[in-house]
Structure formats: structure tokens, C-alpha cells
C-alpha atoms as a printed R data frame, in Angstrom:
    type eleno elety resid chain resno       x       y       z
1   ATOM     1    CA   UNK     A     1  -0.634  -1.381  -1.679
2   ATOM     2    CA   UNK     A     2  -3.195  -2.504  -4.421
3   ATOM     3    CA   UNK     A     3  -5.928  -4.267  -2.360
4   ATOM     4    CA   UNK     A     4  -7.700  -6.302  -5.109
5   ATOM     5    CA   UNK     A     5  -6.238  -9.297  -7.358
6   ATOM     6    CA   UNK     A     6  -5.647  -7.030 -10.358
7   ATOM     7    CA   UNK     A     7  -2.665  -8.235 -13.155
8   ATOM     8    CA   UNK     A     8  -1.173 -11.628 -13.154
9   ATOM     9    CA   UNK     A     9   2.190 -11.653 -11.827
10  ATOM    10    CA   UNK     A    10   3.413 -14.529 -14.463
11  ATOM    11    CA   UNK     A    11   2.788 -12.036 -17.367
12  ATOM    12    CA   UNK     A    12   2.900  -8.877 -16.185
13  ATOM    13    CA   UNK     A    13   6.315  -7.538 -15.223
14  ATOM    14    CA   UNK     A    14   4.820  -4.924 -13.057
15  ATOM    15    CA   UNK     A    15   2.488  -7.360 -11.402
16  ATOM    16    CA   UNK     A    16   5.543  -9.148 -10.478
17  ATOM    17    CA   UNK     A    17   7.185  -6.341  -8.670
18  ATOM    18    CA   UNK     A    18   3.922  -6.990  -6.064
19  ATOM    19    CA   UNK     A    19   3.925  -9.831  -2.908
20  ATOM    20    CA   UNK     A    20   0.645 -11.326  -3.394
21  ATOM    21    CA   UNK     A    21  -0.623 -12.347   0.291
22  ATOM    22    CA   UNK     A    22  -1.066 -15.934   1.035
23  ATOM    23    CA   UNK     A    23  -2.554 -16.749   4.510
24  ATOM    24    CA   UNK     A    24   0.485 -17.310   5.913
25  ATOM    25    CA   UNK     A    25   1.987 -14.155   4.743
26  ATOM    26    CA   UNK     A    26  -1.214 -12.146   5.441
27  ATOM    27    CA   UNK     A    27  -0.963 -12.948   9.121
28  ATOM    28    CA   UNK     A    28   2.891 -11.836   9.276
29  ATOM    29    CA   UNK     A    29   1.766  -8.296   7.929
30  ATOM    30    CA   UNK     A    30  -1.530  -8.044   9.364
31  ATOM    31    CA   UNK     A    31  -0.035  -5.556  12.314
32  ATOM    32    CA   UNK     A    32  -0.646  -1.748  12.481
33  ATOM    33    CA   UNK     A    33   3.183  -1.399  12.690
34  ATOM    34    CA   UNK     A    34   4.211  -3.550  10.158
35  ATOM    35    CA   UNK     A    35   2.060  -1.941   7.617
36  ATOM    36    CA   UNK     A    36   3.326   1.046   8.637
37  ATOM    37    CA   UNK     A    37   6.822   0.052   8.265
38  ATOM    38    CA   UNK     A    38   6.143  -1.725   4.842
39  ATOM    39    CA   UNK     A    39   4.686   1.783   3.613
40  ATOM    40    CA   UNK     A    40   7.371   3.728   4.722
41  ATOM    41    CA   UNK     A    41  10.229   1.970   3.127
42  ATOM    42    CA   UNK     A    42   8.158   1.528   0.210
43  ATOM    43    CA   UNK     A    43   7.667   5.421  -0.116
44  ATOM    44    CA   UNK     A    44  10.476   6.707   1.556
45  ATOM    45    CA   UNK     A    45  13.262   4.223   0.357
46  ATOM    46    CA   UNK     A    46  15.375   2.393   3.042
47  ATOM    47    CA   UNK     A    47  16.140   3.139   6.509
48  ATOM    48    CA   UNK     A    48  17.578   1.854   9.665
49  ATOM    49    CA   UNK     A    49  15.042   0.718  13.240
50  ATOM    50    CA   UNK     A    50  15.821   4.250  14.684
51  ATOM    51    CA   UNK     A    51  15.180   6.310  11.145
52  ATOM    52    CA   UNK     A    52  11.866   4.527  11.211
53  ATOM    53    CA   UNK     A    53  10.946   4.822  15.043
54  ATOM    54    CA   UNK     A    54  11.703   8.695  14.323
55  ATOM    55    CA   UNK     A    55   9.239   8.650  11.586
56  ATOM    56    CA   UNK     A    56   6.599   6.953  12.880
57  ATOM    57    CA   UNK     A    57   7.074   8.091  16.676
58  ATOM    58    CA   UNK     A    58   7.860   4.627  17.794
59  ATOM    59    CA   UNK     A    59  11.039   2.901  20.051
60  ATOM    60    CA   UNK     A    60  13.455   1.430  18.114
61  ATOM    61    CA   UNK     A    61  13.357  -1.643  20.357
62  ATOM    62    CA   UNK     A    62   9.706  -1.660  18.591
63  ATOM    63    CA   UNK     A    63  10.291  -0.617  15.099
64  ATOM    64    CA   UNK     A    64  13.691  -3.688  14.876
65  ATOM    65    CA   UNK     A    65  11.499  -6.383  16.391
66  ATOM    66    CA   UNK     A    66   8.671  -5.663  13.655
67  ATOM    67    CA   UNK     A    67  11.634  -5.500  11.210
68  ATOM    68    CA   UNK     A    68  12.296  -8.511  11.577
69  ATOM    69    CA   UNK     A    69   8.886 -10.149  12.071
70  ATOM    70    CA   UNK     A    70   9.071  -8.640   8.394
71  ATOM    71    CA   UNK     A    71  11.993 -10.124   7.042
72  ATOM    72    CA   UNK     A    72  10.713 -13.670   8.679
73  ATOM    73    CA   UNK     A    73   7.798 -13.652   6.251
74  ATOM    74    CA   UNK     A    74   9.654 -11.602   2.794
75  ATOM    75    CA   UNK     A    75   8.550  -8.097   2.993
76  ATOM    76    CA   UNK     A    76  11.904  -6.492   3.859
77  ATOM    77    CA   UNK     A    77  15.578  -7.684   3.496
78  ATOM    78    CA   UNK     A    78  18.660  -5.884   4.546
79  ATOM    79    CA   UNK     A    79  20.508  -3.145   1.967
80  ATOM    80    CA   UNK     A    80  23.710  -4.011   1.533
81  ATOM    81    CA   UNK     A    81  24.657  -0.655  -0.114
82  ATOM    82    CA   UNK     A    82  24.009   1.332   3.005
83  ATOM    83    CA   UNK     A    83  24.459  -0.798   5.900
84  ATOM    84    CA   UNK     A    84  28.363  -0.500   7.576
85  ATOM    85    CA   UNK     A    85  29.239  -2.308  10.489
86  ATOM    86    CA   UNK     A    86  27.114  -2.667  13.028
87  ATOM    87    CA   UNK     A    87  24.173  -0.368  11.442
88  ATOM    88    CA   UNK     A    88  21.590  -2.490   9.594
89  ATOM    89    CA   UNK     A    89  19.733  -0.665   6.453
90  ATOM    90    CA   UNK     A    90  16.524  -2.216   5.796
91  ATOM    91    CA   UNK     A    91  14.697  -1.657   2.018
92  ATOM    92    CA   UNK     A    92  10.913  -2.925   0.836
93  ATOM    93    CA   UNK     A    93  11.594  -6.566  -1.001
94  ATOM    94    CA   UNK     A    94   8.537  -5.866  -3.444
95  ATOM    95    CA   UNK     A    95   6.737  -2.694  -4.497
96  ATOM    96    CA   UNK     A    96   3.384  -3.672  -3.623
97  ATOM    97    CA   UNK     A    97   0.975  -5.901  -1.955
98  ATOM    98    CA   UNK     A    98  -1.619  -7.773  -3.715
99  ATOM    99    CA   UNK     A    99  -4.906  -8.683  -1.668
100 ATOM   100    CA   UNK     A   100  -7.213 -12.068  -3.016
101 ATOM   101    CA   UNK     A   101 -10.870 -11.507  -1.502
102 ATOM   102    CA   UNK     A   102 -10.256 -15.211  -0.650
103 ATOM   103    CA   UNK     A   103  -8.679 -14.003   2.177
104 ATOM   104    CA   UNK     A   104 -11.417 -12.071   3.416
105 ATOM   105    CA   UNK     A   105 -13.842 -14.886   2.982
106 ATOM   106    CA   UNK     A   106 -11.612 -17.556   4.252
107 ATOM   107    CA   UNK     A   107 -12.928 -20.183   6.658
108 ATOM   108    CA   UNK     A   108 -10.521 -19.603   9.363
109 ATOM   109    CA   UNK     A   109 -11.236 -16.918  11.830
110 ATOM   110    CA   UNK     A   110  -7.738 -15.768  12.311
111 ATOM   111    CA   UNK     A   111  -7.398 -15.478   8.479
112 ATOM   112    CA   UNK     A   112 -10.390 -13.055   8.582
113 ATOM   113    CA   UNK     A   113  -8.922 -11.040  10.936
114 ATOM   114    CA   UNK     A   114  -6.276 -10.595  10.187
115 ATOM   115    CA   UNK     A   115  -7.546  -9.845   6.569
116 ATOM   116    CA   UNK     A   116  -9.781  -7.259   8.074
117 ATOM   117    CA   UNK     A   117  -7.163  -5.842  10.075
118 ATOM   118    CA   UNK     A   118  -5.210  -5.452   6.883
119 ATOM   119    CA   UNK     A   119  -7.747  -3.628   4.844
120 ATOM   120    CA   UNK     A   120  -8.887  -1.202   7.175
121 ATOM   121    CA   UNK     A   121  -5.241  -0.351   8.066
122 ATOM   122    CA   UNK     A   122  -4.968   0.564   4.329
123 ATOM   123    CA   UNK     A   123  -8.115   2.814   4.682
124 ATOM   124    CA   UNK     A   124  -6.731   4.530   7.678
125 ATOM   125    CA   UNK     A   125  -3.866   5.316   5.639
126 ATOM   126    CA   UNK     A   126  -5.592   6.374   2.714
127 ATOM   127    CA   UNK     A   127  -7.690   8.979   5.096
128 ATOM   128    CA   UNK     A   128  -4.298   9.819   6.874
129 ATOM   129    CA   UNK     A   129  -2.222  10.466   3.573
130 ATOM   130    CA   UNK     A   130  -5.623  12.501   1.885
131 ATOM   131    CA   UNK     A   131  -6.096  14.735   5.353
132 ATOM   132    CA   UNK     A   132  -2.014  15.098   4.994
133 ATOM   133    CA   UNK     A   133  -2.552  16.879   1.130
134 ATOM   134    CA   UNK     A   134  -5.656  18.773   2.005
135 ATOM   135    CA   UNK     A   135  -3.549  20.361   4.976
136 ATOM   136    CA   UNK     A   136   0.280  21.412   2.946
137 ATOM   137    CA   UNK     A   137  -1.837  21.500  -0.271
138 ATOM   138    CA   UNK     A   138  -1.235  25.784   0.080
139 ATOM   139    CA   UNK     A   139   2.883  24.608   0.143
140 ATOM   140    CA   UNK     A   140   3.061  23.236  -2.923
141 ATOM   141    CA   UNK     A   141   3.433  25.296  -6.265
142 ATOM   142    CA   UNK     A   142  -0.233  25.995  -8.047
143 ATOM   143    CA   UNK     A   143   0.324  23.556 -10.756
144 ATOM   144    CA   UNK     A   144   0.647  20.921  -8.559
145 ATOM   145    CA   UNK     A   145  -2.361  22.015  -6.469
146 ATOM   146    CA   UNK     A   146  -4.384  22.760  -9.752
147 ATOM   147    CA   UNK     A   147  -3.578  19.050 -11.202
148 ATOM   148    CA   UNK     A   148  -4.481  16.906  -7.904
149 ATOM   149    CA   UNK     A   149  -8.340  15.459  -7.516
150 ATOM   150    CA   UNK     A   150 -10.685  14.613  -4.845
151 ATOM   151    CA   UNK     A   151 -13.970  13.096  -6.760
152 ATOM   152    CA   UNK     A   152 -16.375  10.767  -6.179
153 ATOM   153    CA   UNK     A   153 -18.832   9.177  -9.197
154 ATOM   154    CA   UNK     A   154 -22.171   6.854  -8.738
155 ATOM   155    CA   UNK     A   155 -22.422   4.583 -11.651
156 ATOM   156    CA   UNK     A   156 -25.216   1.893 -11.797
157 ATOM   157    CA   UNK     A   157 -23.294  -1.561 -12.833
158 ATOM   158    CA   UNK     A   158 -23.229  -5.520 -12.448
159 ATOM   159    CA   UNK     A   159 -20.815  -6.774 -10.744
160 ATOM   160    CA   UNK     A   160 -18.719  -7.979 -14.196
161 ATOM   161    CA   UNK     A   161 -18.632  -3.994 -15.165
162 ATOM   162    CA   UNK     A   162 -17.135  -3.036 -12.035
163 ATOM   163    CA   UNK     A   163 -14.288  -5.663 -12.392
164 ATOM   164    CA   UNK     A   164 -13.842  -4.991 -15.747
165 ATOM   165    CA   UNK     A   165 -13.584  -1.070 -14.999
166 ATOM   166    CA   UNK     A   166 -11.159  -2.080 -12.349
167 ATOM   167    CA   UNK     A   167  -9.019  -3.588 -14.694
168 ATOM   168    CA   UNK     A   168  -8.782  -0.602 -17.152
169 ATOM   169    CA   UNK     A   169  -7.614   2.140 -14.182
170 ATOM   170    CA   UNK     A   170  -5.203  -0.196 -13.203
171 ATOM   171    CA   UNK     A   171  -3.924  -1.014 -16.762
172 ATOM   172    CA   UNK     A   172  -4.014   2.881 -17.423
173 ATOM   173    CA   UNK     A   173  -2.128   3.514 -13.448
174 ATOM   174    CA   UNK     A   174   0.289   0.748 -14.412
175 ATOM   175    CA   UNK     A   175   0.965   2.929 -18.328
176 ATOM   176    CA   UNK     A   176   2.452   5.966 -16.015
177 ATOM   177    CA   UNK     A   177   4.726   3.157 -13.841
178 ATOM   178    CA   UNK     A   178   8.788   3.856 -14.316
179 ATOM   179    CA   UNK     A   179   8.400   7.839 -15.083
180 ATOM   180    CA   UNK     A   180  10.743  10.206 -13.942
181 ATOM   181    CA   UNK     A   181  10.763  13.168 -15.928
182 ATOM   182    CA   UNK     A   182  12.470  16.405 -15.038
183 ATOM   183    CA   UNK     A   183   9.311  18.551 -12.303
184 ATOM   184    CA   UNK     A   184   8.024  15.106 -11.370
185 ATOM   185    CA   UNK     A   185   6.708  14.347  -7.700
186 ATOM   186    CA   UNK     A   186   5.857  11.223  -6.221
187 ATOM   187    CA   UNK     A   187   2.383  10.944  -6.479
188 ATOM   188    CA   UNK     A   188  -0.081   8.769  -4.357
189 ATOM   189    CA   UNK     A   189  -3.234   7.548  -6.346
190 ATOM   190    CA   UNK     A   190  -5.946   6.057  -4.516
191 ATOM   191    CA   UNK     A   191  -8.759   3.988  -5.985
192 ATOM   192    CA   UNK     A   192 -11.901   3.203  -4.089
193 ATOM   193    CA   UNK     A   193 -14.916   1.223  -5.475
194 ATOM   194    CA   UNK     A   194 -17.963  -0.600  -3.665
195 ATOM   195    CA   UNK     A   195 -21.719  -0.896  -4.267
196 ATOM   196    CA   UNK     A   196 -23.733   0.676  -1.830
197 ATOM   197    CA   UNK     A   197 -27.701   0.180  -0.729
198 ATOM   198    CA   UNK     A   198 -29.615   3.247  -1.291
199 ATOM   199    CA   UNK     A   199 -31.007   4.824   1.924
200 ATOM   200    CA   UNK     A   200 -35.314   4.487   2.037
């Protein structure tokens, strides 16, 4: 779930294939639940209530009300491939979630709240999915081990740089989109960038 504003979804097809949050549509999501649910159809392709309250160690009275709480504001329809009779499939409608900072700085309080709700939700599962590799890293073959990264860089730059090098990871991310070569994995790439005040 890309967290900043990014490529423009009127020229980019891959931008398209992302629900930019409105207000409206930010406080439909904003839920620890719902995000959950969004990522795991998103990563894990579509399921019914009870697949998902399996998965995430929920009720499926739980896990189909926030379905549809979902579906109410776009982020997941049914799958008609998969659902027969009376079991409902539910898939992601987009690939990703795009996040304005206008959100974060809007004037109404439950806008920010929910918008802070949201983004620390996607930290916690950032933190979850990193602690995750670090502890089945020893499962996977050596070439997989030996090409993942965990690094961290300081880099002194204006707020313009840091925008602009935003841009070109995402551009280069966005090169790799739609591969599917013979060995491939599903890989998760975070990116995390802030200033920080140097400690006296």
C-alpha cells in the first residue's frame, strides 16, 4: 500500500491499478481489520469470510461484516469465478492504496484520525511482515536469503531532493511490476523516508 502521492493515475497505467483515498474513502478503511483484510486479499488472492477469519484469527461473523463495510466504500467486490451458491468469494478491487498528505493535515479531526490510524497500521505491518522474514529467513534457499536487504542510509537533503528521490525508487519499483519469470517469489519491498532532528 504506497503511502505517498507518487504517479498520476491518468497517465500511468500502473498508477491506475491504485485507489487513491479521498476522505470519505479513508474513513471506510481506516480500521485495523479492514486493512488487514485489504492486505490479505491483495497478497494472498481471494478468499471467502471464514478463509480470512482463519488467517487472521478472527470470527467470521467479524471478518463478513468488515467485508462488506469494504465493498460499501470500493475496496473489495465479489469473484464471480469462485463463488457457487451460497459461498461468497471476495478479491481486492485495486492493487494498491494511494495516501495524499492532505489527509493527514486535513482540518477535520476525524479525517486526521483516521489518517493516522491508517499510517501507523501500515507501519505495524511493515514491522510485522520484516520480524516474519528475519524469523523463516533460515527456510528459504540461500539465494533468496543472500539477495534480500535490511539497510538504512542518512543523506543530508531539501525537501525537493527527497521528493524527487521518491519519485525515481518508485519509477525504478514500478520497472519490475508484471514479472513472473520461472524461480520468482513474491517479494515485499518496503520504502521508508523522513527527516529526523539530530540528538544534542
Amino acid at each position: 500500500m504506497p503511502t505517498e502521492p507518487g504517479s498520476d493515475p491518468r497517465t500511468d497505467p500502473e498508477a491506475a491499478k491504485s485507489r487513491v483515498l479521498d476522505a470519505r474513502s479513508l474513513r471506510g478503511l481506516a480500521h485495523p481489520l479492514r486493512i488487514q483484510l485489504l492486505k490479505s486479499l491483495r497478497h494472498d488472492g481471494p478468499a471467502t469470510a471464514s478463509q480470512l477469519a482463519e488467517r487472521l484469527g478472527e470470527s467470521s461473523g467479524a471478518t463478513s461484516y468488515h467485508l462488506r463495510q469494504l465493498a460499501a466504500h470500493g475496496f473489495v467486490e465479489d469473484d464471480p469465478e469462485r463463488g457457487k451458491g451460497r459461498e461468497r468469494w471476495w478479491k481486492a478491487a485495486q492493487e494498491g492504496t494511494t495516501f495524499s498528505r492532505e489527509l493527514h493535515n486535513s482540518p477535520d479531526p476525524a479525517v486526521r484520525g483516521a489518517a493516522d490510524l491508517f499510517l501507523h497500521e501500515i507501519a505495524n505491518i511493515h514491522t510485522q511482515e520484516l520480524g516474519t522474514w528475519l524469523a523463516t529467513s533460515r527456510e528459504w534457499p540461500e539465494e533468496w536469503a543472500g539477495s534480500s536487504d535490511m539497510s538504512d542510509f542518512t543523506l543530508q537533503l531539501t525537501p525537493e531532493q527527497l521528493r524527487e528521490l521518491n519519485e525515481k525508487m518508485h519509477a525504478l519499483i514500478v520497472s519490475y511490476h508484471g514479472l513472473s519469470d520461472e524461480g520468482s517469489a513474491q517479494v515485499r519491498l518496503h520504502t521508508h523516508s523522513f527527516p529526523r532532528r539530530p540528538t544534542d
